[in-house]
PDB file of C-alpha atoms in Angstrom:
ATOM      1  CA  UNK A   1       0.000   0.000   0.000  1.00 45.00           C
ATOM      2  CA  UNK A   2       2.523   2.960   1.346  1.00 44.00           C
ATOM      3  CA  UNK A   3       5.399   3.075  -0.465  1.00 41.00           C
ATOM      4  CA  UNK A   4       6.706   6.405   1.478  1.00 45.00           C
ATOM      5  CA  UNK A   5       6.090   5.779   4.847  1.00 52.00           C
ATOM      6  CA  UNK A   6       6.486   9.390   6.212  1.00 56.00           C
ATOM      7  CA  UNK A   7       4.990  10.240   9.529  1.00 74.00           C
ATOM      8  CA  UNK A   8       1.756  12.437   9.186  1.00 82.00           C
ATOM      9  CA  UNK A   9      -1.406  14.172  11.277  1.00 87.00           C
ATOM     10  CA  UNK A  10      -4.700  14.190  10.442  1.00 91.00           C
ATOM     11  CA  UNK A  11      -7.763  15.797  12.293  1.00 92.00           C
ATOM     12  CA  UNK A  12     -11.122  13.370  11.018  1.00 95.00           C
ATOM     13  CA  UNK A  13     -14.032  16.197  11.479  1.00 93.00           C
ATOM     14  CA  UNK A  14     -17.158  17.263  10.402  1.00 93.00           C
ATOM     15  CA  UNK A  15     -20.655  17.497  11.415  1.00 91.00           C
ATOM     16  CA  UNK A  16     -22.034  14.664  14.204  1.00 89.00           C
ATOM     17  CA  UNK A  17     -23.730  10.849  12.518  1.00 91.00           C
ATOM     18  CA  UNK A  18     -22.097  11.272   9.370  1.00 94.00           C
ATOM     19  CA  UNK A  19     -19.017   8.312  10.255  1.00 94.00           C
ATOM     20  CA  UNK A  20     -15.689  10.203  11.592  1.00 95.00           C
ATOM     21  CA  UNK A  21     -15.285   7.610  14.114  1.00 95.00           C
ATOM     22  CA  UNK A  22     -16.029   4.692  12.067  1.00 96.00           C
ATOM     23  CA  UNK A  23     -13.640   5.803   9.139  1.00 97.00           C
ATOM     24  CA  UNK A  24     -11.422   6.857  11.533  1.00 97.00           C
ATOM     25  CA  UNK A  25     -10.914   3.804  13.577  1.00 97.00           C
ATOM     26  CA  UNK A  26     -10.750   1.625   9.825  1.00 97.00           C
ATOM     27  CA  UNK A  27      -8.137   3.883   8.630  1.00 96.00           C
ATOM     28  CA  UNK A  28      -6.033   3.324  11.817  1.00 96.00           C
ATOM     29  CA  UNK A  29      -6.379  -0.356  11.263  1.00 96.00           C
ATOM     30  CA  UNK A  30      -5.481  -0.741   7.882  1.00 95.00           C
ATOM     31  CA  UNK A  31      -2.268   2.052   8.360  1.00 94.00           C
ATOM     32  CA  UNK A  32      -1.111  -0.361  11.225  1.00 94.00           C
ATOM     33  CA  UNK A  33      -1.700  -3.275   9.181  1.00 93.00           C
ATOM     34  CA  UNK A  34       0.687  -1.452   6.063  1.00 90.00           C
ATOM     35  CA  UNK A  35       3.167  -1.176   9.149  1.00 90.00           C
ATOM     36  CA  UNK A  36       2.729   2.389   9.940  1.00 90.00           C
ATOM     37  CA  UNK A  37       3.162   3.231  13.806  1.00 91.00           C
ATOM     38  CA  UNK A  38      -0.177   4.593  14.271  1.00 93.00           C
ATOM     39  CA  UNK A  39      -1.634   6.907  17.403  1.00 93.00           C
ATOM     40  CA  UNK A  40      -5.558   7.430  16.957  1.00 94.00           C
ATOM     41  CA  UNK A  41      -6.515   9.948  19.433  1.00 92.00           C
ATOM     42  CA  UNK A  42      -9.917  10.385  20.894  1.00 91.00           C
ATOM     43  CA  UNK A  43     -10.796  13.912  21.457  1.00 86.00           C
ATOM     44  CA  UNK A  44     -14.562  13.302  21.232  1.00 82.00           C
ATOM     45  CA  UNK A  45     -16.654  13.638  24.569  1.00 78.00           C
ATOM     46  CA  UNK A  46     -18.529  10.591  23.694  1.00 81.00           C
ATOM     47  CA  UNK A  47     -15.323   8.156  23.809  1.00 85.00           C
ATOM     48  CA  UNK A  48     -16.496   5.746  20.921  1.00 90.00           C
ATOM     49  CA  UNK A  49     -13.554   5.302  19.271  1.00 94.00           C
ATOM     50  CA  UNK A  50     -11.778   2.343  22.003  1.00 94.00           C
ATOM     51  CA  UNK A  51     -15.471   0.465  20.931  1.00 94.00           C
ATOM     52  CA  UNK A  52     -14.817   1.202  17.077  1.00 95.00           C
ATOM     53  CA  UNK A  53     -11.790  -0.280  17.676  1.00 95.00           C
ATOM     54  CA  UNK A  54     -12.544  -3.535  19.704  1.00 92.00           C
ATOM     55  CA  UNK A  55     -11.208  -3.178  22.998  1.00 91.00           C
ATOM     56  CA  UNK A  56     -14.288  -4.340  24.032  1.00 86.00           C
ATOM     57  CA  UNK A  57     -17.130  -3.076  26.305  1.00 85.00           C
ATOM     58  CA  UNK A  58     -15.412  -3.908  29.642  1.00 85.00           C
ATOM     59  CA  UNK A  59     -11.765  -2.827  28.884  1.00 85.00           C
ATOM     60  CA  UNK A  60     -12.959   0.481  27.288  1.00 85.00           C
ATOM     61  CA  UNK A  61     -15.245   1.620  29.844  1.00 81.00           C
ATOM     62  CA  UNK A  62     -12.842   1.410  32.555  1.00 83.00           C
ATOM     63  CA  UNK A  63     -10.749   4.018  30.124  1.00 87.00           C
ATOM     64  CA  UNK A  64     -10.323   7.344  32.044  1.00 83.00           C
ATOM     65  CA  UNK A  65      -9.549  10.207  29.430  1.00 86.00           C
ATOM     66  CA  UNK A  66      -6.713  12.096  29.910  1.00 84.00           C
ATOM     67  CA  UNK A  67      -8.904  15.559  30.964  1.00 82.00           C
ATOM     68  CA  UNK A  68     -10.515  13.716  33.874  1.00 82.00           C
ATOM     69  CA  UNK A  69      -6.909  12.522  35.258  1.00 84.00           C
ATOM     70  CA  UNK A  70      -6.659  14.707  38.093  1.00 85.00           C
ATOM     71  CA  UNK A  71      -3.477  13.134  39.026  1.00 86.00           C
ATOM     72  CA  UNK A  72      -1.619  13.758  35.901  1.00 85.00           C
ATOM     73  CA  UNK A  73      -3.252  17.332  35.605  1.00 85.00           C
ATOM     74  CA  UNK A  74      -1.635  18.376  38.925  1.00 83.00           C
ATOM     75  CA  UNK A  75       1.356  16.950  38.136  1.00 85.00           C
ATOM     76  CA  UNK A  76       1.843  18.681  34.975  1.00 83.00           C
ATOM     77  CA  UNK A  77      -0.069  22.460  35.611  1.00 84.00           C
ATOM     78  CA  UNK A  78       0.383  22.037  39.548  1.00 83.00           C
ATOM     79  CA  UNK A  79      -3.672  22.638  39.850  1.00 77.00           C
ATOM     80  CA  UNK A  80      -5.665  19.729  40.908  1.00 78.00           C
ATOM     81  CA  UNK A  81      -9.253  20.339  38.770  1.00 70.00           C
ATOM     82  CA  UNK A  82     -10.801  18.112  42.214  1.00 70.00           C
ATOM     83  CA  UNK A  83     -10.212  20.861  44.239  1.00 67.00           C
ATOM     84  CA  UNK A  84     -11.618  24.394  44.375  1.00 55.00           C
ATOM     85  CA  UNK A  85      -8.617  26.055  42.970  1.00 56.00           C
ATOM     86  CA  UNK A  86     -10.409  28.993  41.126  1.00 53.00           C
ATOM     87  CA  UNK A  87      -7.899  31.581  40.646  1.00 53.00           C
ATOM     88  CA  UNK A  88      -5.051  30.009  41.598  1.00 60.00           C
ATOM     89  CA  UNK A  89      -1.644  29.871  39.407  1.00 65.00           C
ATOM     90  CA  UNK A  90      -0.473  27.055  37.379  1.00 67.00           C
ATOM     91  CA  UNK A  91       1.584  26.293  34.400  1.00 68.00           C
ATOM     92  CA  UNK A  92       0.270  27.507  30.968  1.00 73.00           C
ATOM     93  CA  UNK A  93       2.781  25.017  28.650  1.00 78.00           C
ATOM     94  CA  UNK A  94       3.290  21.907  30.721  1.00 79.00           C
ATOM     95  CA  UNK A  95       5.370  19.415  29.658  1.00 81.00           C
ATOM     96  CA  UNK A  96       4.090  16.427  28.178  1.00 82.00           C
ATOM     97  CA  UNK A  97       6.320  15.049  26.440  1.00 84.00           C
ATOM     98  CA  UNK A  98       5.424  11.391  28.238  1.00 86.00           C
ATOM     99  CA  UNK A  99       1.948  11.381  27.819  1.00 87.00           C
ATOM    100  CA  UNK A 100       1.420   8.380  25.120  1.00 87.00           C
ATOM    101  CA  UNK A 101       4.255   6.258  26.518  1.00 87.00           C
ATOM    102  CA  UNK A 102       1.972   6.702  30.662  1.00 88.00           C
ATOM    103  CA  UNK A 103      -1.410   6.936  28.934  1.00 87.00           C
ATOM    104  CA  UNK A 104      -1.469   5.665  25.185  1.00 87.00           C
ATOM    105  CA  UNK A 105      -3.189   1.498  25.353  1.00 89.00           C
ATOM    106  CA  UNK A 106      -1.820  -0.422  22.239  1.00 91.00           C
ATOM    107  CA  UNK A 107      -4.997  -2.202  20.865  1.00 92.00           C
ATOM    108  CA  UNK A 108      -2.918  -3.866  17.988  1.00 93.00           C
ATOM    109  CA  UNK A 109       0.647  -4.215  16.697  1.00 93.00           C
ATOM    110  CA  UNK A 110       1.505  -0.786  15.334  1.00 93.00           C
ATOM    111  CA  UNK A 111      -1.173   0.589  16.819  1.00 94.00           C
ATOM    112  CA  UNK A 112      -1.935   2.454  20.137  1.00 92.00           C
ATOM    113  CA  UNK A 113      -4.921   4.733  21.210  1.00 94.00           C
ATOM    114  CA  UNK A 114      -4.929   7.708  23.607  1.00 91.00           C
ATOM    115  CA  UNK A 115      -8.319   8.968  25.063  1.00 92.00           C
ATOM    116  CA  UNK A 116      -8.242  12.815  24.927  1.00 84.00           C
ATOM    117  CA  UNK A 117     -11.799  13.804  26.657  1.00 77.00           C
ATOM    118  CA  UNK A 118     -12.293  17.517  25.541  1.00 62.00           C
ATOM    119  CA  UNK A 119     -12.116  21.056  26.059  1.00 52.00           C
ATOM    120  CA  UNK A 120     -14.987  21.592  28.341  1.00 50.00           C
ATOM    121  CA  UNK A 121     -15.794  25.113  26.734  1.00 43.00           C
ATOM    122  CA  UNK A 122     -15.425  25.673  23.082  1.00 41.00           C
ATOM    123  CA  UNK A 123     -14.038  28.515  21.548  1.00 39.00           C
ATOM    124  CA  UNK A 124     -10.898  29.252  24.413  1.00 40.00           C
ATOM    125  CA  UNK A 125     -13.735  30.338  26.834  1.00 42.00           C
ATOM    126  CA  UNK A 126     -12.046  28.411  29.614  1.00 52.00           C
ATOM    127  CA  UNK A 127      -8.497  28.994  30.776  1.00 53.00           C
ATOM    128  CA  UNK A 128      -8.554  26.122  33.275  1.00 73.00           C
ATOM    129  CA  UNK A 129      -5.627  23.521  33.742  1.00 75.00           C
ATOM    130  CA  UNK A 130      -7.644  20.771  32.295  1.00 74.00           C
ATOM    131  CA  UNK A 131      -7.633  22.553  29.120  1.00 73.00           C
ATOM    132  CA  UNK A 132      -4.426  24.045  29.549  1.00 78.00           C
ATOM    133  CA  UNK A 133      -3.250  20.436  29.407  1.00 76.00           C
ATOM    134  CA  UNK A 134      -5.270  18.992  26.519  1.00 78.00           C
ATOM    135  CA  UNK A 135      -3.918  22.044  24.287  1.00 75.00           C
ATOM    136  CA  UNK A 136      -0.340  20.934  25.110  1.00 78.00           C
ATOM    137  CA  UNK A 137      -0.901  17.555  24.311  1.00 81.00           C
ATOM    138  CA  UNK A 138      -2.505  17.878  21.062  1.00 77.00           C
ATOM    139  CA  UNK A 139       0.345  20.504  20.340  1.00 74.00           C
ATOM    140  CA  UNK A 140       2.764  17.818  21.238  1.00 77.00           C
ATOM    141  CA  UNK A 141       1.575  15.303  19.010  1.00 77.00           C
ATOM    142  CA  UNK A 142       1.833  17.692  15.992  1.00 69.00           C
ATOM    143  CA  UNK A 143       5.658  17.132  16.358  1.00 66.00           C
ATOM    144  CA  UNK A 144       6.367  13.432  16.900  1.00 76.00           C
ATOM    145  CA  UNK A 145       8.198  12.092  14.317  1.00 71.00           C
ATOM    146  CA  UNK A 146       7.959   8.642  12.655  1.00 74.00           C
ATOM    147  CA  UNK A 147       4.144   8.262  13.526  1.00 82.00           C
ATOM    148  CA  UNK A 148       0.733   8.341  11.661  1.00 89.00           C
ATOM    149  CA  UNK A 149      -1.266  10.147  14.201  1.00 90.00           C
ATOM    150  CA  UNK A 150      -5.456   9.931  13.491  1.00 93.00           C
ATOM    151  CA  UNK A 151      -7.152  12.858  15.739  1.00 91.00           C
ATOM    152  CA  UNK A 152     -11.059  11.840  16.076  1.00 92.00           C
ATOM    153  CA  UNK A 153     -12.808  15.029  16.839  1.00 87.00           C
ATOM    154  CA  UNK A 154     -15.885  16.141  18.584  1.00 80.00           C
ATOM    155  CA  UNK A 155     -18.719  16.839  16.142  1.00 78.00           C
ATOM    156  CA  UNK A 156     -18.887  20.812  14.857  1.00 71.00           C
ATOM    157  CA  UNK A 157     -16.364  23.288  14.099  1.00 67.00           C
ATOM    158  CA  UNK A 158     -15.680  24.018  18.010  1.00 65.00           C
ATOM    159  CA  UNK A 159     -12.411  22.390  17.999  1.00 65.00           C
ATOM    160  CA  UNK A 160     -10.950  25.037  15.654  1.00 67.00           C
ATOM    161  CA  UNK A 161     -11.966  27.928  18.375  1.00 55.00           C
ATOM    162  CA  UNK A 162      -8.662  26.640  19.756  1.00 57.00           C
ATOM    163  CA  UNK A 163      -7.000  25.841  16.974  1.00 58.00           C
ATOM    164  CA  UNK A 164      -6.040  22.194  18.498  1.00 62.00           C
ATOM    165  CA  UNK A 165      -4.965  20.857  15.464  1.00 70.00           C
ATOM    166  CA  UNK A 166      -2.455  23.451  14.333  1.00 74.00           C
ATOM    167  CA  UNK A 167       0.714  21.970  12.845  1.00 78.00           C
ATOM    168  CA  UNK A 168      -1.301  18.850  11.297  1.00 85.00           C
ATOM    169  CA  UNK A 169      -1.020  18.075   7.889  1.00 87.00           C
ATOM    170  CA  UNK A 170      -4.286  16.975   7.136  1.00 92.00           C
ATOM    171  CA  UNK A 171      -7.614  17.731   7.385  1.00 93.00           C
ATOM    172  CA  UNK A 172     -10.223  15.041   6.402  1.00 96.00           C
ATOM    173  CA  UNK A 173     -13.860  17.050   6.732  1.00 96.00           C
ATOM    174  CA  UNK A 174     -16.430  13.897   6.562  1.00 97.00           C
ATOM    175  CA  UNK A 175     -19.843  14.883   5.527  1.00 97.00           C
ATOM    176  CA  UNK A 176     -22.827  12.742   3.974  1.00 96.00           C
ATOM    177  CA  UNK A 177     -24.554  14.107   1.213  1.00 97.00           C
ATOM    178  CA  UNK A 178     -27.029  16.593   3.071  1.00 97.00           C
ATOM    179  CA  UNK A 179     -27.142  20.140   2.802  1.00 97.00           C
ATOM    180  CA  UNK A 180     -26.390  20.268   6.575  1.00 96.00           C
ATOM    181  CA  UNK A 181     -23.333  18.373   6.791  1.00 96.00           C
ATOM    182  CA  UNK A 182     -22.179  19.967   3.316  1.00 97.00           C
ATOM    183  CA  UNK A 183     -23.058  23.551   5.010  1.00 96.00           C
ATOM    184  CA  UNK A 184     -20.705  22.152   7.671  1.00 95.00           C
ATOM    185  CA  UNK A 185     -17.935  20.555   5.955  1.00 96.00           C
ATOM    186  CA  UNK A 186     -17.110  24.390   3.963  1.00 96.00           C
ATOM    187  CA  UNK A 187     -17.067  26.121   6.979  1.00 93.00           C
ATOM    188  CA  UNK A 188     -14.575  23.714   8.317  1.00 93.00           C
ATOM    189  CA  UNK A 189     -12.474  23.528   5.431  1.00 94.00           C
ATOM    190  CA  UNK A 190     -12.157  27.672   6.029  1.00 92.00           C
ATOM    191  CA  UNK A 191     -11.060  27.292   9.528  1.00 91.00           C
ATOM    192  CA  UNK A 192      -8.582  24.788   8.837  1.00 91.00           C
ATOM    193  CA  UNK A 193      -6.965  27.021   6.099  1.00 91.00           C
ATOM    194  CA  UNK A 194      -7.184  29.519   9.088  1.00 90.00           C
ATOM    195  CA  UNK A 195      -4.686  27.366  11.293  1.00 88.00           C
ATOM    196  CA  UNK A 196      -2.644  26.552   8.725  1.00 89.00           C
ATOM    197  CA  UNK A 197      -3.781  23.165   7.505  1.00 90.00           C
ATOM    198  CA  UNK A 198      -2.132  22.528   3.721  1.00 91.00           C
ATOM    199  CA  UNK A 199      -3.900  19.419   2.777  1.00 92.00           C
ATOM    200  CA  UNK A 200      -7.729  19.928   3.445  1.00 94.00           C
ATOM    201  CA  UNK A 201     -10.111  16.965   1.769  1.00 95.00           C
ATOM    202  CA  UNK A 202     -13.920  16.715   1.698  1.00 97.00           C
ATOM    203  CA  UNK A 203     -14.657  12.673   2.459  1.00 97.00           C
ATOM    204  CA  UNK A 204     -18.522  11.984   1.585  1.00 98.00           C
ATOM    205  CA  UNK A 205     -19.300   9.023   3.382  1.00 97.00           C
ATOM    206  CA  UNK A 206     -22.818   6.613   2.833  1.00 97.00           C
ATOM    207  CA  UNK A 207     -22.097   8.040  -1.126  1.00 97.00           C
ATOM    208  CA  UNK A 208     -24.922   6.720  -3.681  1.00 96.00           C
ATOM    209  CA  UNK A 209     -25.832   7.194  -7.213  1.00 96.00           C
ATOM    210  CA  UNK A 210     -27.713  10.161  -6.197  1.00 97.00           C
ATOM    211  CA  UNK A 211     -24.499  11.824  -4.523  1.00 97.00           C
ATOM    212  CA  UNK A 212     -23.227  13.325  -7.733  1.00 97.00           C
ATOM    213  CA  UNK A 213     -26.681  15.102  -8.259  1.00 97.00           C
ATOM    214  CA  UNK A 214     -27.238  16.043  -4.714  1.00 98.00           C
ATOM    215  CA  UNK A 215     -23.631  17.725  -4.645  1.00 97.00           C
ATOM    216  CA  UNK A 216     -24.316  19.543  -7.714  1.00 97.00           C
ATOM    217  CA  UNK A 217     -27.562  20.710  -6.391  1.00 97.00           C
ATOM    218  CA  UNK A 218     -25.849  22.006  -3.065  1.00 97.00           C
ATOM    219  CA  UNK A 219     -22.875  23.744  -5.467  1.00 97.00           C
ATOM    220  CA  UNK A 220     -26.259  26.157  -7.293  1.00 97.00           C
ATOM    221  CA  UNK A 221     -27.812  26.367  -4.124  1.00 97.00           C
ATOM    222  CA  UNK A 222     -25.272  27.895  -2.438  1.00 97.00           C
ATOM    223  CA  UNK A 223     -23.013  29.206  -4.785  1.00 96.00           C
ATOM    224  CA  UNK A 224     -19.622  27.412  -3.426  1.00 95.00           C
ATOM    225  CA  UNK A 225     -17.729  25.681  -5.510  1.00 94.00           C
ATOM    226  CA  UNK A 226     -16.418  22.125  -3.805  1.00 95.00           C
ATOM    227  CA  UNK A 227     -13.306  21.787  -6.141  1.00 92.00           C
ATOM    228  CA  UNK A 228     -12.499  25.512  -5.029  1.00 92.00           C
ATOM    229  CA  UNK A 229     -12.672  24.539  -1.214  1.00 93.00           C
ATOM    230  CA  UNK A 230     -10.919  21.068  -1.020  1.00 95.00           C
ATOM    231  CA  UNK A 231      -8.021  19.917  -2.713  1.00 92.00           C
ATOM    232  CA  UNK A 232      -9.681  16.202  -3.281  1.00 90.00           C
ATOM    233  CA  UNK A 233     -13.462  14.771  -3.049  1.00 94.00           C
ATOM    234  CA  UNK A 234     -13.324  11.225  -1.814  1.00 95.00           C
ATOM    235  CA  UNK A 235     -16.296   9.102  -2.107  1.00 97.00           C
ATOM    236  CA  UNK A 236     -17.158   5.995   0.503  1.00 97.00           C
ATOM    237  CA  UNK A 237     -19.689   4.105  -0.999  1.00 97.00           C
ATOM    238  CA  UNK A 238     -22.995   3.092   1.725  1.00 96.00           C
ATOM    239  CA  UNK A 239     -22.008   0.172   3.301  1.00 96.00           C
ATOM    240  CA  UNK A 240     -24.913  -1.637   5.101  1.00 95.00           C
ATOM    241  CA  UNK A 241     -22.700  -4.627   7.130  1.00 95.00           C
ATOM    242  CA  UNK A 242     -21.452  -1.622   9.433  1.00 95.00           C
ATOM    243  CA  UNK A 243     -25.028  -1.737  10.997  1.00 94.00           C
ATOM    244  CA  UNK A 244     -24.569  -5.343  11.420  1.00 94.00           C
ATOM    245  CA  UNK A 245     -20.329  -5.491  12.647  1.00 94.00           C
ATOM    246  CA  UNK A 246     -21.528  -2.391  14.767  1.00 91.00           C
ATOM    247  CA  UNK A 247     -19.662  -0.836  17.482  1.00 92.00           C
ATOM    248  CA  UNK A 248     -16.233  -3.050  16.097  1.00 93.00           C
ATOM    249  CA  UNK A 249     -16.883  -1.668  12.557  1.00 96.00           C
ATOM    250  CA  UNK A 250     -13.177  -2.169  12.109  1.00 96.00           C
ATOM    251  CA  UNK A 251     -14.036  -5.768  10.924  1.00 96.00           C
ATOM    252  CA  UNK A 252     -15.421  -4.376   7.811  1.00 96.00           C
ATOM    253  CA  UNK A 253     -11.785  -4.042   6.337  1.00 95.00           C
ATOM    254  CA  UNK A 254     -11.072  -7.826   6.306  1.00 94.00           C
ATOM    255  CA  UNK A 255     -14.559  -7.874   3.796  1.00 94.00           C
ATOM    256  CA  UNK A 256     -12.816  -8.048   0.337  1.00 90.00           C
ATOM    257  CA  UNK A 257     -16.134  -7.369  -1.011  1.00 94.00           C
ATOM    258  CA  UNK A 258     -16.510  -3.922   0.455  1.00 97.00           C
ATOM    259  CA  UNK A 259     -16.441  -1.175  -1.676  1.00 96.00           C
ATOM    260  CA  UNK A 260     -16.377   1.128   1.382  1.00 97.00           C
ATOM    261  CA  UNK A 261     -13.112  -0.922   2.752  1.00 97.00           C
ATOM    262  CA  UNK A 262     -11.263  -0.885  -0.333  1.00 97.00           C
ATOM    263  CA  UNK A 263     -12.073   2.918  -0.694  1.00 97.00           C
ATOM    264  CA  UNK A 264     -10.784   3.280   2.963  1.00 96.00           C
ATOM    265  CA  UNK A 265      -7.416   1.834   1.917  1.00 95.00           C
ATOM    266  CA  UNK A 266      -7.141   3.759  -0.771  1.00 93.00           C
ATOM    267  CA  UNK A 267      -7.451   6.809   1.271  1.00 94.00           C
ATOM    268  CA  UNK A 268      -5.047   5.156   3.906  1.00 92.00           C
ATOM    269  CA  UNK A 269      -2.615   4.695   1.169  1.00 87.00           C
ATOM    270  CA  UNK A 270      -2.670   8.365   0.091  1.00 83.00           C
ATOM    271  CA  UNK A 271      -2.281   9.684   4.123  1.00 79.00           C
ATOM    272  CA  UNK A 272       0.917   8.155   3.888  1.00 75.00           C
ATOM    273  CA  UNK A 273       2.752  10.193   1.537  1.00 68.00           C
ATOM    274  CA  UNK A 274       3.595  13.901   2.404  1.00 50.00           C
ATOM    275  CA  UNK A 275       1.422  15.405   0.476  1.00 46.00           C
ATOM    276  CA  UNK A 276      -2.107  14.266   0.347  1.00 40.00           C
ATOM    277  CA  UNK A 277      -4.042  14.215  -3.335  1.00 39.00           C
ATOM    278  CA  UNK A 278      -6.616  11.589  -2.017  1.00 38.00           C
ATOM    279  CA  UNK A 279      -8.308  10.729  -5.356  1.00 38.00           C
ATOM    280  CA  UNK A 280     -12.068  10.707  -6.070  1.00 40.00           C
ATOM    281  CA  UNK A 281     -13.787   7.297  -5.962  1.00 42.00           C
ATOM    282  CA  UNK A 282     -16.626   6.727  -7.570  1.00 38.00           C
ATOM    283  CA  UNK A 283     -19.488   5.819  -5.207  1.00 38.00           C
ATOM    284  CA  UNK A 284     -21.176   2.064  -5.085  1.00 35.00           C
TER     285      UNK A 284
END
């Protein structure tokens, strides 16, 4: 699959129901299966992604995320969030530099998973240590080296009020083929220009043989052009066995019959090369 196996970051966003978690949890399977070292990161308040990936209902419901370690907070800021501490002083840029290696689980060979939590006001609202610490770790994850890293947001454009994923080299905005997550999916792909994001790709997920239409329809509706906003349109055809492989969806990739798995691997194939031109695939 990868012929250049270059480290890279991606932030998976986009409106909520329309399959970040799910594509994101297939792409970090199939990128540790190439033999990429591969961090997905769960940043999404709902913590589906350990399910996605089959740790199983016991092991990942015992998962504390990192925001809600009070321990590790007050180590790092020197504010414990347990206690009343409004007001008091603590370190703005703690060093985390041994987060994944204390917190990261490995759920497969090449791949390991770290459970974020999030920001628990959008937009930089809240200068608390929690968040203090959650920016520093995402910002530390921009420069590992040798390492796919796979941030799963939470749904909405939120996450760029902090500009989280600055320093990431991709942004894959997933969408279905609504006007709402379509109206969603531009405005992201103008906030991640805003941060700095270079490689910025519109993924359509359940895509039909209506898509095409529907997309043109939103394009003289609104007046945006799509080829204008994203460098690439990707297309994952509907794939009805994730209903039935559902919450380990990751299965769905050893189905050599999948149109939506072999589309997945194609865009895994194209993360792994510095610059990403994920080409268009046509819908089932």
């Amino acid at each position: 699959m990868c012929t250049d196996k270059k480290s890279f970051r991606a932030v998976i966003t986009g409106k909520g129901g329309v399959g970040k978690t799910t594509l994101t949890s297939c792409l970090a399977t199939v990128l540790a299966l190439d033999g990429i070292n591969v961090l997905a990161v769960d940043e999404d308040p709902q913590m589906n992604l350990p399910y996605a990936l089959g740790l199983g209902v016991e092991r990942a419901s015992n998962i504390v995320p990192l925001n809600l370690n009070s321990d590790y907070i007050e180590e790092k800021t020197g504010i414990n969030p347990t206690r009343n501490s409004w007001g008091s002083m603590f370190k703005l840029n703690p060093d985390v530099d041994d987060v994944v290696e204390r917190f990261g689980m490995k759920v497969a060979d090449n791949l390991n998973l770290l459970v974020m939590g999030t920001v628990k006001q959008a937009g930089g609202g809240c200068l608390c240590a929690e968040n203090v610490l959650l920016d520093s770790t995402i910002r530390h994850l921009a420069l590992r080296e040798n390492e796919g890293i796979l941030l799963d947001t939470q749904a909405g454009v939120e996450h760029f009020g902090r500009a989280l994923s600055r320093g990431f080299s991709h942004c894959l905005i997933v969408a279905d083929d609504t006007f709402n997550a379509l109206t969603v999916a531009c405005h992201s792909a103008d906030l991640a220009r805003q941060i700095g994001i270079p490689n910025v790709c519109l993924v359509v997920n359940r895509a039909s043989d209506r898509t095409a239409d529907k997309l043109a329809r939103f394009e003289t509706e609104t007046g945006k052009t799509l080829s204008g906003l994203f460098e690439t349109l990707y297309l994952l055809p509907v794939e009805p066995r994730l209903a039935d492989l559902e919450p380990e969806v990751t299965r769905i990739m050893d189905n050599r019959n999948s149109g939506y798995a072999a589309s997945v691997a194609a865009l895994a194939a194209r993360l792994c090369t510095t610059h990403c031109s994920c080409s268009s695939a046509p819908a089932a």
